[in-house]
Structures are given as structure tokens and as C-alpha cells.
Coordinates of C-alpha atoms and ligand atoms in Angstrom, one line a residue:
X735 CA -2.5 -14.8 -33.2
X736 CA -5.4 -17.0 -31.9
X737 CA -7.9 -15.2 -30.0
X738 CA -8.3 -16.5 -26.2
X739 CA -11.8 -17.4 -27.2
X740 CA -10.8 -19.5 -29.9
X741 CA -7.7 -20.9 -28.0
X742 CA -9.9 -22.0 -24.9
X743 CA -13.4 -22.8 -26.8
X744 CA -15.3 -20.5 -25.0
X745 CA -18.0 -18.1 -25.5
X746 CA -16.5 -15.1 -24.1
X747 CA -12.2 -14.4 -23.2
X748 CA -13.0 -14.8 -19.8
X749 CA -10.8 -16.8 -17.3
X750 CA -11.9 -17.9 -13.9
X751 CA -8.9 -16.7 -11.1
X752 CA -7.2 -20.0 -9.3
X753 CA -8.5 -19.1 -6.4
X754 CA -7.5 -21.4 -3.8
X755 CA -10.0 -23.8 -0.9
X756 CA -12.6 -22.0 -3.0
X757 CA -12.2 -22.7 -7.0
X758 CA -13.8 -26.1 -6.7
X759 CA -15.6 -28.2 -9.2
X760 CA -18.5 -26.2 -8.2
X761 CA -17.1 -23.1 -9.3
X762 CA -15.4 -24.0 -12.5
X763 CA -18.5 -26.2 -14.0
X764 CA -20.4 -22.6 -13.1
X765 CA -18.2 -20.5 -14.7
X766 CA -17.4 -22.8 -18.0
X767 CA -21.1 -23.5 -18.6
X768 CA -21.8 -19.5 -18.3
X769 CA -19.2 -19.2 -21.4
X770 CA -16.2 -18.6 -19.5
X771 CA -13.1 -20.7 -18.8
X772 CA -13.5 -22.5 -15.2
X773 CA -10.8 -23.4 -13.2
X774 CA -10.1 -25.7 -10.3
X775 CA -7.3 -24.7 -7.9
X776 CA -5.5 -27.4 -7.1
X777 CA -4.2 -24.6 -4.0
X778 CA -2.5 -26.5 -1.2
X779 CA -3.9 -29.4 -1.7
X780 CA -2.7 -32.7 -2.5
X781 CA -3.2 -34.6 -6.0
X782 CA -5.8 -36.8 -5.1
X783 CA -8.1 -34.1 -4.2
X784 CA -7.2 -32.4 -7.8
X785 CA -8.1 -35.8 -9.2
X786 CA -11.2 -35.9 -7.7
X787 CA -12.1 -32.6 -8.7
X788 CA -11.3 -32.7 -11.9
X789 CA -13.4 -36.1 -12.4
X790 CA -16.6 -34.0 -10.7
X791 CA -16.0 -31.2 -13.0
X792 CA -16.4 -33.5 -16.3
X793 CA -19.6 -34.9 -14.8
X794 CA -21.0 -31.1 -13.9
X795 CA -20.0 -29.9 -17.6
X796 CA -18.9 -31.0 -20.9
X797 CA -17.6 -27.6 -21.9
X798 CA -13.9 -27.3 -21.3
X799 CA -12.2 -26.5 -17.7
X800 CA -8.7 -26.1 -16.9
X801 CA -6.6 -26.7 -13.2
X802 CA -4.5 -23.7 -11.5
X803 CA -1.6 -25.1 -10.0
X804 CA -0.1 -23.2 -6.7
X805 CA 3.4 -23.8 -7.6
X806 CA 4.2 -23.1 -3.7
X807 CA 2.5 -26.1 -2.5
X808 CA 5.2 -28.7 -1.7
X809 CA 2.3 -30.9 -4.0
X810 CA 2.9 -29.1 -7.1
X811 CA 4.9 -31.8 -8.7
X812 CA 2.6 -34.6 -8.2
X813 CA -0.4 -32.6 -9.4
X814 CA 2.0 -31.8 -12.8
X815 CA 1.4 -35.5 -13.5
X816 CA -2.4 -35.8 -12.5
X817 CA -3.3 -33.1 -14.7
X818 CA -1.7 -35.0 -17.9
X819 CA -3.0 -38.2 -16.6
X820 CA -6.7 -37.1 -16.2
X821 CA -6.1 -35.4 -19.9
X822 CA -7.1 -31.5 -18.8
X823 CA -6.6 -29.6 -21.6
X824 CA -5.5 -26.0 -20.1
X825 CA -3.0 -25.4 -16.6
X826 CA -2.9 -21.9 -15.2
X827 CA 0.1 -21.4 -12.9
X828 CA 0.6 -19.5 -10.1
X829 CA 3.1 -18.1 -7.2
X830 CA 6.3 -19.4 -9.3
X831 CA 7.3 -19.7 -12.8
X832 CA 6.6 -23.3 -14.1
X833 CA 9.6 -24.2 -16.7
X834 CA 10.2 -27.2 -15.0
X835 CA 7.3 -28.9 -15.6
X836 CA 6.2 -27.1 -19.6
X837 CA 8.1 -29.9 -21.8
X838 CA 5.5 -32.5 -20.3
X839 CA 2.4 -30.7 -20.2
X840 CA 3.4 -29.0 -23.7
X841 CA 4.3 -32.8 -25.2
X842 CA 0.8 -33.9 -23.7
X843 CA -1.3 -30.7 -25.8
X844 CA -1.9 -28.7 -22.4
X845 CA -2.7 -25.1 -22.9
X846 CA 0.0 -23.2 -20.7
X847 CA -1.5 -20.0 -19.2
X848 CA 1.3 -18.9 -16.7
X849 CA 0.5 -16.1 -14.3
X850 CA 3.0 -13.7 -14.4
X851 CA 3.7 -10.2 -12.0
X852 CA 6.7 -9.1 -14.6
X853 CA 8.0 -8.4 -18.3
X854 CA 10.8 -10.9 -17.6
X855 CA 8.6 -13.9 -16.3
X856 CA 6.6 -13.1 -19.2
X857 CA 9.1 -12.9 -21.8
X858 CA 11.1 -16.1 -20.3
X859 CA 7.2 -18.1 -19.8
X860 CA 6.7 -17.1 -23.8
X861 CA 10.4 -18.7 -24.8
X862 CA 9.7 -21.7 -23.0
X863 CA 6.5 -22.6 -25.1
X864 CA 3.3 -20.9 -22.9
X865 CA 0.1 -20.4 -24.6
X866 CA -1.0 -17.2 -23.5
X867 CA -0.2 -15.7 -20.1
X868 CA -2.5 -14.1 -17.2
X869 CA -0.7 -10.7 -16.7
X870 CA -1.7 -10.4 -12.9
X871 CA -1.6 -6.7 -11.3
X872 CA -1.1 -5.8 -8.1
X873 CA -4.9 -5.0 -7.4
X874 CA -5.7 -8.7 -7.5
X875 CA -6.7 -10.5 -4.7
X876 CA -4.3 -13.1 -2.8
X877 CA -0.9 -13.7 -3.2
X878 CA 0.6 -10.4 -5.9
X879 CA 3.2 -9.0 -7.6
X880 CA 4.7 -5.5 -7.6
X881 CA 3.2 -3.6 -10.5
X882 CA -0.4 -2.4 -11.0
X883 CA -2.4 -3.8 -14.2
X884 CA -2.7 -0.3 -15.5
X885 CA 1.5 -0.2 -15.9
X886 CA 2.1 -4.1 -16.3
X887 CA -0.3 -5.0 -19.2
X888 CA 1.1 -2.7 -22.0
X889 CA 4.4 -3.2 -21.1
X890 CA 3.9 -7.3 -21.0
X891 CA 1.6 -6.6 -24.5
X892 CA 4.4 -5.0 -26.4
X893 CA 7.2 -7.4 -24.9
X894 CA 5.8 -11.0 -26.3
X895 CA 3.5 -12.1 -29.2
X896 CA 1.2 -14.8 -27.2
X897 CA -1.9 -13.5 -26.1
X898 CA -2.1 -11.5 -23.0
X899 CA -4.9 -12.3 -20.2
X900 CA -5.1 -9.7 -17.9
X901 CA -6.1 -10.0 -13.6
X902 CA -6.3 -7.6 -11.2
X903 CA -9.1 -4.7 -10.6
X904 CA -12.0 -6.2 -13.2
X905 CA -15.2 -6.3 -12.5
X906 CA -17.4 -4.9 -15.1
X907 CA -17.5 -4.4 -18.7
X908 CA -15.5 -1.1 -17.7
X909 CA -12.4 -3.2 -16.6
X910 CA -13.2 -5.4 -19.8
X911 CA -12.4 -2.3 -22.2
X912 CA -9.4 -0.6 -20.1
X913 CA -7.9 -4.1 -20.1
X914 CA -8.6 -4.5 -24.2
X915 CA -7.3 -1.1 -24.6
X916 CA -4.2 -1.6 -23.1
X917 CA -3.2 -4.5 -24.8
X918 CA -5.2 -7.6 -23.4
X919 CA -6.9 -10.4 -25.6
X920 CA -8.7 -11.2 -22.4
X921 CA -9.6 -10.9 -19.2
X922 CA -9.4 -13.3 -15.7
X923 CA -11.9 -12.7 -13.0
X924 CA -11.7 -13.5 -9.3
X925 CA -12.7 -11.3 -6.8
X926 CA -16.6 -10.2 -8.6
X927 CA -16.6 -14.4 -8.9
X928 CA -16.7 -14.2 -4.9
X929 CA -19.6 -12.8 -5.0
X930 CA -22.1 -15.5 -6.8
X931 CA -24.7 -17.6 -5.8
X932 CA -22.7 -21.0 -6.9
X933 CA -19.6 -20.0 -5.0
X934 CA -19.0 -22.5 -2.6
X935 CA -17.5 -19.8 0.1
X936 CA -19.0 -19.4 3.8
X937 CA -21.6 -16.6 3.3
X938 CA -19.7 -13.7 5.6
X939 CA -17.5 -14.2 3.0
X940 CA -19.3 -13.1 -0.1
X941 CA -21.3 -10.6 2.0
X942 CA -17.4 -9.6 3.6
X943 CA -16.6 -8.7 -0.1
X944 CA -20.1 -7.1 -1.2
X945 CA -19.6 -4.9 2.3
X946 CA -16.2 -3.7 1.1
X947 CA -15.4 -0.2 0.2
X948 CA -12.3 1.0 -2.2
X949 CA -9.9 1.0 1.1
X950 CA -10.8 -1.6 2.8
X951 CA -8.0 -4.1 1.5
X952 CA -4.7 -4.7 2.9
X953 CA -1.6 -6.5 2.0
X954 CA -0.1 -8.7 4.9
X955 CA 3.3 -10.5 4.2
X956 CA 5.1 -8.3 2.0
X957 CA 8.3 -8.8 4.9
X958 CA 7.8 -12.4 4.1
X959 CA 8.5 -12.6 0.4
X960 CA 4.7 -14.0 -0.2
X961 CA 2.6 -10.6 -0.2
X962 CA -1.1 -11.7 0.3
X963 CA -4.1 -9.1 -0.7
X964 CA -6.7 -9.8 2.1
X965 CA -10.1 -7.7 3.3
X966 CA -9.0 -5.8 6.8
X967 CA -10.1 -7.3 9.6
X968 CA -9.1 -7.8 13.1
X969 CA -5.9 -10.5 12.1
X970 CA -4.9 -8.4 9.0
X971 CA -4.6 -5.3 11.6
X972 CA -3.1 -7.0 14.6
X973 CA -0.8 -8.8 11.5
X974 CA 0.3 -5.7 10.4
X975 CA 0.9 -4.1 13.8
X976 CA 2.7 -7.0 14.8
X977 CA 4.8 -7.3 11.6
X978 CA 5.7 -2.7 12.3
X979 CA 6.9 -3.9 16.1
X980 CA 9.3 -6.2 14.3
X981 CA 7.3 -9.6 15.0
X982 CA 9.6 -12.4 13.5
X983 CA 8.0 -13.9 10.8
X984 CA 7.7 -17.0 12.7
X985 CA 4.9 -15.3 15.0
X986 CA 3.7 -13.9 12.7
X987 CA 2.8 -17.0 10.5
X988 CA 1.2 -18.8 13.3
X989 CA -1.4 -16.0 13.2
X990 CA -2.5 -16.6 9.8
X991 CA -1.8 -20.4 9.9
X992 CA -4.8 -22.0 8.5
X993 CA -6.6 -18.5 8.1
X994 CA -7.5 -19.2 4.4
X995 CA -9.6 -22.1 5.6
X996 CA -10.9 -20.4 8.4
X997 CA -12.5 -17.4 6.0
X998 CA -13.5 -20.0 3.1
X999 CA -15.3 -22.5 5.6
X1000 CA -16.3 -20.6 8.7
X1001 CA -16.7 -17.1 7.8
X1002 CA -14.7 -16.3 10.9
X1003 CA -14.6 -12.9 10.2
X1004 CA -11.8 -12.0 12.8
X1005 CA -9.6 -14.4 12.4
X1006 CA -9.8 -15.7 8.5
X1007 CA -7.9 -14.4 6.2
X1008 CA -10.2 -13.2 3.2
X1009 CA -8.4 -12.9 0.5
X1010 CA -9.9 -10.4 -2.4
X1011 CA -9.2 -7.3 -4.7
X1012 CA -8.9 -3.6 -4.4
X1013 CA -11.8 -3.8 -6.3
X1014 CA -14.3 -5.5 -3.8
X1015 CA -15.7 -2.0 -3.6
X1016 CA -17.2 -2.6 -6.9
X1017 CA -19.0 -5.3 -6.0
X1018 CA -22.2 -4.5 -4.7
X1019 CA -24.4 -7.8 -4.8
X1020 CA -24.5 -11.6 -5.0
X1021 CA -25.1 -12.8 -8.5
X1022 CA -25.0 -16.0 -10.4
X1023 CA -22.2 -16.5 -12.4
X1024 CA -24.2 -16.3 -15.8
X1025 CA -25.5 -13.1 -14.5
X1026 CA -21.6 -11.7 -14.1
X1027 CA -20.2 -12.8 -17.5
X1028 CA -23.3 -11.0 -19.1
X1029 CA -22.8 -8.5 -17.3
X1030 CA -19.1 -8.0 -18.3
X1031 CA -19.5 -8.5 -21.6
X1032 CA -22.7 -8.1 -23.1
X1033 CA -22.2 -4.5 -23.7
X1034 CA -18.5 -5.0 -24.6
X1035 CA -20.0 -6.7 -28.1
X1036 CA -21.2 -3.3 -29.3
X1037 CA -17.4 -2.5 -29.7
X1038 CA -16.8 -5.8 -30.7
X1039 CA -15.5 -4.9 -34.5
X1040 CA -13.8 -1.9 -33.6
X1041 CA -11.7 -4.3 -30.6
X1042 CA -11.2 -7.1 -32.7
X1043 CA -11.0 -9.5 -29.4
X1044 CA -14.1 -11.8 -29.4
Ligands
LIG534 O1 -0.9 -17.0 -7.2 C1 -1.6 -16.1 -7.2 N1 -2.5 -15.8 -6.2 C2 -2.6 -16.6 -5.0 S1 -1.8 -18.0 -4.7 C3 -2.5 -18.1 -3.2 S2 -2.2 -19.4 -2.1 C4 -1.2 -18.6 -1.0 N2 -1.6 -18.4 0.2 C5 -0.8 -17.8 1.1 C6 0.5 -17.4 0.7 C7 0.9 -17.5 -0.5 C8 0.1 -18.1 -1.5 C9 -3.3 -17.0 -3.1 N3 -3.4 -16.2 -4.1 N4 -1.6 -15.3 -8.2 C10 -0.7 -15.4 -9.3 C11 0.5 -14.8 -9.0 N5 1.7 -15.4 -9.4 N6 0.8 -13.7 -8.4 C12 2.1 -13.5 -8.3 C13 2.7 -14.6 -9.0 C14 4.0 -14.9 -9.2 C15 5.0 -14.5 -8.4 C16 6.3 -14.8 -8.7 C17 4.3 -15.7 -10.4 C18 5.6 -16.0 -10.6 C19 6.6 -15.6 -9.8 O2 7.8 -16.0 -10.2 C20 8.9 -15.8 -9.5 C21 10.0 -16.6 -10.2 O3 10.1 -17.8 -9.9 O4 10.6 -16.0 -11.1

């Protein structure tokens, strides 16, 4: 099995998290010249801004970059085609499975990372040709799955033979270990990313995050069928409230319509929806992007030989 260093040509296993309205070019060309895999996230928006992005990103770095693709966004199959057409070489997926669109992004040489919450996405994602798939626990920021990482990676690690990527609750070289011990070839980052001088979020936000304690996430929308891991604030509380009373959903979205933009853009920190980890409480100060991938890593190389995953 190809390491996830070797099958992305990076320095370390690291992925960047999709991270949608805030994985931009800016981000990713960060993240890939620090060593890791960037990623823009395509989110909900449509495939011209992808294309866009994706041109910026070659001009910020020639190492490689991939795209995440939101498969909820009614733009998904139009961004399918931009990502072959501009010749990206890896696609993370998330918020669906993407069978529908592997034949022509496999046929083109794209990478397939699918993130998946389950053994059976898995396990049906390795059939249909993925690469490697982001094992995402429930700890993660944003839209999430059932299970925690601690119970989903093992079970995902003894179920297929691609190489395992796991999400949810990493921060530090600690969450690096636990995540090779469990199973994982490597690891995918969002929430410590947040925090970093070349994110191109509204400053509550990163400060929002480095403010957070353990507790202070919430999920919203888990009546909806699109559970969403966001910091607590006054929506996420009157949301919840709302949703207990019985609140259709209806009322209930047009409280969080356009809150994603709201937190990313203008760190309206009542009324923006900010989505981030359970383990926000870890992160403790803004640092540059280089600084984070040393720091999750650099001491992992002393058990380099005995982990056999670098
Ligand atoms: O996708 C994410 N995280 C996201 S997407 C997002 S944008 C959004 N905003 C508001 C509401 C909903 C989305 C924010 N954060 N992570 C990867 C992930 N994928 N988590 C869970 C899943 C998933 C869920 C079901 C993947 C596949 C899946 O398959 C169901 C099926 O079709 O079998």
C-alpha cells in the first residue's frame, strides 16, 4: 500500500479539511507549500468560482493541491467537470457519497479521497475505485456523521485495504499518534487550520475558536438530516431552543440562512454560524500554517520507524 505521503507528494500525511467560504486559494497554497496537502472547497459555490480558484492556487504554489467538492450543493455536477478540465490531480468529497461521478475523475488520473462517516460508505467508496478515504468522526467541525474517530477509524482500518485518512478531534502531534495507532496512514486537519495567520476568516472567528473551551460546541440540525458542529453562540442556542419547542424546520432554516457567510466574512458573533471541532479547546493561539504542521509532526518523526507511516 502507498503511503498518503507518497500518494499525494507531500512532505508530511497531512490533509487540509474542505472547509467551506473559507478553504480558498489562500488557504490551500498555505497549507501545500508548508508540506501538507491544501484544498480548495468548492462549498456552495458555483464552478466558475472553483475555476478561478483553482487557477490562483497554481500561481500561489507549484506543489500539488486538491478541490473538496460539497456534494450537497445543487453545483456539484458542474464542478465534477471543472476539476478534470483544469487537470487537478486529487478531489476530496463531502456530505454524500460520489459514485456517480468516480468513472470520470478515475479515467482522468484524479486521486479520489471520499469522506466517509461509516464502514459501509467506506467499503462501497473502496469498490468503486477511491484512493484513500478521509474517515471523518463525529468531533469534526461542520456538517458530521454519527460515530466518534476513536470507534470509526479501526473499524473503517480493518474493513478496506486503501489507506485510511482520519478527521475529527486532531490537533497536535498527540491526535497524530492516536490516529496512527488506530489504524490511519494519515491525518486531515481543519479546525487547528482556523486558527492561522493565512486563514482568510473574519478575525472573531479565529479568536471565537482560540476562546473555545472543551464544551463549548454544539450540534444544530440533527432533526434536519444535515447535523452541523458549530461554536455556541446566541443563534446556535435560540436554534436549539427553537428546534426542542418543535420549530418546523422551515423556521428554523431561515435562522441560519446565510449564517456560514455571516461568521466567515463578518465575524457576527451572534448571528453566524461558526462552524468548528470539539477540539477548539485545544487551540490556544493563532499560528502560521508552517508553524502547525511542525508542530504536529515534528516530534511524530521520532517514532517514525517504529509507525511506518511517513
Ligand atoms: O462535509 C463535511 N463537512 C461539511 S460540509 C459543510 S457545508 C454545509 N453547510 C450546511 C449544512 C450542510 C453542509 C460543512 N461541513 N464533512 C464530510 C462529511 N461527509 N461528513 C459527513 C459526510 C457524509 C455524510 C453522508 C458523507 C457521505 C454520506 O453519505 C450518505 C450516502 O449518500 O450514503
Amino acid at each position: 500500500m502507498k503511503n498518503v505521503s507518497e500518494l499525494f507528494h507531500t512532505k508530511y500525511p497531512v490533509i487540509q479539511g474542505g472547509m467551506a467560504n473559507v478553504a480558498t486559494a489562500v488557504l490551500a497554497a498555505a497549507v501545500s507549500n508548508a508540506g501538507g496537502l491544501g484544498l480548495i472547497g468548492a462549498g456552495g459555490y458555483d464552478a466558475n468560482w472553483v475555476r478561478e480558484e483553482i487557477r490562483k492556487c497554481k500561481a500561489l504554489t507549484d506543489k500539488p493541491f486538491g478541490v473538496n467538492i460539497m456534494l450537497m450543493s445543487p453545483h456539484a455536477p458542474e464542478i465534477a467537470k471543472v476539476v478534470v478540465e483544469e487537470g487537478v490531480q486529487i478531489v476530496t468529497t463531502g456530505a454524500g457519497s460520489p459514485g456517480i461521478y468516480m468513472e470520470a475523475w478515475k479515467k482522468a488520473g484524479i486521486v479520489v479521497v471520499p469522506v466517509v462517516p461509516s464502514v459501509a460508505l467506506a467499503i462501497r467508496m473502496e469498490r468503486q475505485g477511491a484512493d484513500a478515504v478521509v474517515a471523518e468522526g463525529t468531533e469534526a467541525g461542520g456538517h458530521i456523521g454519527e460515530l466518534t474517530t476513536m470507534a470509526l477509524i479501526p473499524q473503517i482500518a480493518d474493513a478496506i485495504t486503501i489507506p485510511v485518512i482520519a478527521a475529527g478531534g486532531i490537533a497536535d502531534q498527540r491526535g497524530v499518534l492516536a490516529a496512527f495507532a488506530l489504524g490511519a496512514k494519515g491525518v486531515q486537519i481543519g479546525t487547528v487550520l482556523l486558527a492561522t495567520k493565512e486563514c482568510p476568516i473574519h478575525e472573531n472567528y479565529k479568536q471565537k475558536v482560540v476562546k473555545a473551551k472543551d464544551t463549548d460546541t454544539v450540534v444544530t440540525g440533527r432533526g434536519s438530516g444535515a447535523p452541523v458542529r458549530v461554536l455556541k453562540n446566541k443563534m446556535a442556542v435560540e436554534y436549539l431552543s427553537m428546534s426542542n419547542q418543535g420549530v418546523p424546520l422551515i423556521e428554523l432554516e431561515k435562522l441560519t440562512l446565510g449564517s456560514l457567510r455571516r461568521a466567515v466574512f463578518d465575524g457576527d458573533v451572534d448571528r453566524g454560524s461558526f462552524m468548528a471541532g470539539q477540539i477548539s479547546g485545544l487551540v490556544k493561539e493563532v499560528k502560521t500554517v508552517k508553524e502547525v504542521l511542525e508542530c504536529l509532526f515534528d516530534s511524530v518523526n521520532q517514532y517514525k520507524e517504529s509507525l511506518d507511516v511517513m
